[in-house]
Every structure is written in structure tokens, then in C-alpha cells.
Coordinates of C-alpha atoms in Angstrom, one line a residue:
M1 CA -3.2 16.9 -4.5
S2 CA -2.2 13.3 -5.1
T3 CA -2.8 11.7 -8.5
N4 CA -2.9 8.3 -7.0
K5 CA -6.1 6.4 -7.7
T6 CA -7.5 3.2 -6.4
K7 CA -7.7 0.5 -9.1
V8 CA -10.3 -2.3 -8.7
A9 CA -10.4 -5.2 -11.1
K10 CA -13.2 -7.7 -10.7
D11 CA -12.9 -11.1 -12.4
F12 CA -16.1 -13.1 -12.1
Q13 CA -14.6 -16.1 -13.9
E14 CA -11.8 -16.3 -11.2
K15 CA -14.3 -15.1 -8.5
S16 CA -11.7 -12.5 -7.5
I17 CA -11.3 -8.8 -6.8
V18 CA -7.8 -7.2 -7.1
V19 CA -7.4 -3.7 -5.5
S20 CA -4.2 -1.7 -5.9
R21 CA -3.1 1.7 -4.9
E22 CA 0.1 3.6 -4.7
F23 CA 0.7 5.9 -1.6
N24 CA 3.3 8.6 -1.3
A25 CA 4.5 7.2 2.0
P26 CA 7.3 4.9 3.2
L27 CA 6.6 1.2 3.3
T28 CA 6.9 1.0 7.1
D29 CA 4.2 3.6 7.5
V30 CA 1.9 2.0 5.0
W31 CA 2.4 -1.4 6.7
R32 CA 1.6 0.1 10.1
A33 CA -1.6 1.6 8.6
F34 CA -2.8 -1.8 7.6
T35 CA -1.7 -3.7 10.7
E36 CA -2.3 -1.5 13.7
S37 CA -5.9 -1.1 14.9
E38 CA -5.3 2.4 16.2
L39 CA -4.5 3.4 12.6
L40 CA -7.0 1.2 10.9
D41 CA -9.8 2.9 12.9
Q42 CA -8.8 6.2 11.3
W43 CA -9.4 5.2 7.7
W44 CA -10.9 1.7 7.2
G45 CA -14.5 2.7 7.3
P46 CA -15.8 4.7 4.3
S47 CA -17.1 8.1 5.6
P48 CA -19.7 8.7 7.0
W49 CA -19.1 5.2 8.4
R50 CA -16.0 4.5 10.5
A51 CA -14.2 1.4 11.8
E52 CA -14.1 0.7 15.5
T53 CA -11.9 -2.1 16.8
K54 CA -13.1 -4.4 19.5
S55 CA -9.9 -6.4 19.5
Q56 CA -6.9 -7.2 17.4
D57 CA -4.2 -9.8 17.6
F58 CA -1.9 -9.3 14.6
R59 CA -0.1 -12.7 14.3
P60 CA -0.7 -15.9 12.4
G61 CA -3.8 -17.4 14.0
G62 CA -4.9 -14.1 15.4
F63 CA -7.7 -11.8 14.1
W64 CA -9.0 -8.3 14.0
L65 CA -12.6 -7.9 15.2
Y66 CA -14.2 -4.6 14.4
A67 CA -17.4 -2.9 13.6
M68 CA -18.3 -0.6 10.8
V69 CA -20.2 2.1 12.7
G70 CA -22.7 4.2 10.8
P71 CA -23.7 7.8 11.3
E72 CA -26.7 6.7 13.5
D73 CA -24.6 4.2 15.4
Q74 CA -25.5 1.2 13.3
R75 CA -22.9 -1.6 13.7
H76 CA -21.9 -4.2 11.1
W77 CA -19.3 -6.5 12.5
A78 CA -16.5 -8.1 10.6
R79 CA -13.6 -10.4 11.4
M80 CA -10.2 -10.6 9.6
N81 CA -8.3 -13.7 10.4
Y82 CA -4.6 -13.5 9.9
I83 CA -3.3 -16.7 8.3
T84 CA 0.4 -15.9 7.4
I85 CA 2.4 -12.8 7.9
N86 CA 5.7 -11.8 6.2
H87 CA 6.6 -8.5 7.9
H88 CA 6.7 -5.5 5.5
K89 CA 6.0 -7.8 2.6
N90 CA 2.5 -9.4 2.7
F91 CA -0.1 -11.1 4.8
D92 CA -2.8 -13.7 4.0
I93 CA -6.2 -13.3 5.5
E94 CA -9.7 -14.8 5.7
D95 CA -12.3 -12.0 5.8
A96 CA -15.9 -12.5 7.0
F97 CA -18.9 -10.8 8.5
C98 CA -19.7 -11.8 12.0
D99 CA -21.5 -10.9 15.2
E100 CA -20.0 -8.7 18.0
N101 CA -18.4 -11.9 19.5
G102 CA -16.6 -12.8 16.2
V103 CA -19.0 -15.7 15.3
V104 CA -18.9 -15.8 11.5
N105 CA -22.2 -15.1 9.7
N106 CA -22.2 -17.8 7.0
E107 CA -25.1 -16.2 5.2
L108 CA -22.7 -13.5 3.9
P109 CA -19.6 -14.1 1.7
V110 CA -16.4 -15.2 3.3
S111 CA -13.3 -14.5 1.3
T112 CA -9.6 -15.4 1.4
G113 CA -6.9 -13.1 0.2
N114 CA -3.4 -11.6 0.3
N115 CA -2.3 -8.1 1.0
S116 CA 1.1 -7.2 -0.5
F117 CA 3.3 -4.2 0.0
T118 CA 6.0 -3.1 -2.5
E119 CA 8.4 -0.2 -2.1
I120 CA 8.4 2.0 -5.2
P121 CA 10.2 5.3 -6.1
G122 CA 8.5 7.9 -3.8
G123 CA 6.3 5.5 -1.9
T124 CA 4.6 2.2 -1.6
R125 CA 2.3 0.1 -3.8
V126 CA -0.4 -1.9 -2.0
E127 CA -2.2 -4.7 -3.7
F128 CA -4.8 -7.0 -2.3
R129 CA -6.5 -9.9 -3.9
M130 CA -9.6 -11.4 -2.5
L131 CA -11.0 -14.7 -3.7
Y132 CA -14.7 -15.7 -3.2
P133 CA -16.2 -19.2 -3.2
T134 CA -18.7 -18.5 -5.9
E135 CA -19.6 -15.8 -8.5
A136 CA -22.8 -15.1 -6.5
A137 CA -20.6 -14.3 -3.4
L138 CA -18.5 -11.9 -5.4
Q139 CA -21.6 -10.3 -6.9
T140 CA -23.0 -9.8 -3.3
I141 CA -19.9 -7.9 -2.3
V142 CA -20.0 -5.8 -5.5
D143 CA -23.7 -5.1 -4.8
M144 CA -22.8 -4.0 -1.2
G145 CA -20.7 -1.2 -2.7
F146 CA -17.2 -2.7 -2.2
E147 CA -15.6 -0.7 -5.0
Q148 CA -16.9 2.6 -3.8
G149 CA -16.2 1.8 -0.2
I150 CA -12.6 0.8 -0.6
S151 CA -11.9 3.8 -2.9
I152 CA -13.2 6.1 -0.2
C153 CA -11.2 4.3 2.5
F154 CA -7.9 4.6 0.4
D155 CA -8.6 8.3 -0.2
Q156 CA -9.0 8.7 3.6
L157 CA -5.7 6.9 4.1
E158 CA -4.0 9.1 1.6
E159 CA -5.2 12.1 3.5
L160 CA -3.7 10.8 6.7
F161 CA -0.3 10.4 5.0
K162 CA -0.6 13.8 3.4
N163 CA -1.3 15.4 6.7
N164 CA 1.5 13.5 8.5
K165 CA -0.9 11.8 10.8
I166 CA 0.8 8.5 10.3

């Protein structure tokens, strides 16, 4: 069993969340897991929820449109806009809730952030930093269960690596 744990640091003064995790997998595999919708669909939704991609265009100016699908087929749509991409190093995003057509729901927080990937002995470290426009927006995400959700997702990703499914 892996001893890797997801670390989540919330900073309300900076209106940010930093998530980090080490995976016992090569950087190229971890990069693929974060950038290919067929792989994202296998781990991005915290069980019993799952992610289901409607479309993805992984390039600057492109976006990933997906639904978090609940056990009773509830759907909560989200859109991740890709701003900049440095292959196998990092990518910048804008992340928002939306409708099934990708129209952003401005009543829920929109964040900006950076996902970075670093090769380490025996694996890869992932860190992503999300910034919110207000403390209230950050609190909304925290109240929605972000920390628990991302920890479950990363545990699911670790299982995929452990079972050689990526």
C-alpha cells in the first residue's frame, strides 16, 4: 500500500488552495492522467460520483467540458479552460461550473490555477494551486467538500497506477 497522501493547504488571506501529491508513476503517465479525457474519466470524480467527458480540446484556448455524474445519474457540469500548456511541466487553467453546453454559471466560484508536474526519485509530484476571487468563493468550495473530494480522486488515481491501468 502506498504511503502517499494528498496534502491540501487553504489560505483564506491569499484566497488559495494548494493541493500536492506524489505518485509512484513516471511523469509521462501522470501527465497523461491529467490531460487525456479517457483517463480523467477513470479517476476525476470522487466515488460514488464519476467524471464523464462531453468534449476535450487540450491546447491553449481549448477546454474540457465534463459532468460529475452521481449514483442516481445527477449531473453537475464543469468546464476547465486551458490557458497555457508547457508539456510535461505545467498548465494554467480557469475552472468553472457551467451548464451542459459549457456556459459558465457565474453564481458559483470561478477559479484560476496552475497544475505542475515534477519528476522525483521513484515517481512524480503534482501540485496545483487554485486562486479564488474572494474569501467567500473559497469558502463555498471548501463547504462543497473540495478537500475530501480531491483526496478521494487522487486515491483513485493512485489505484490506477498501482494496478497498471495507466
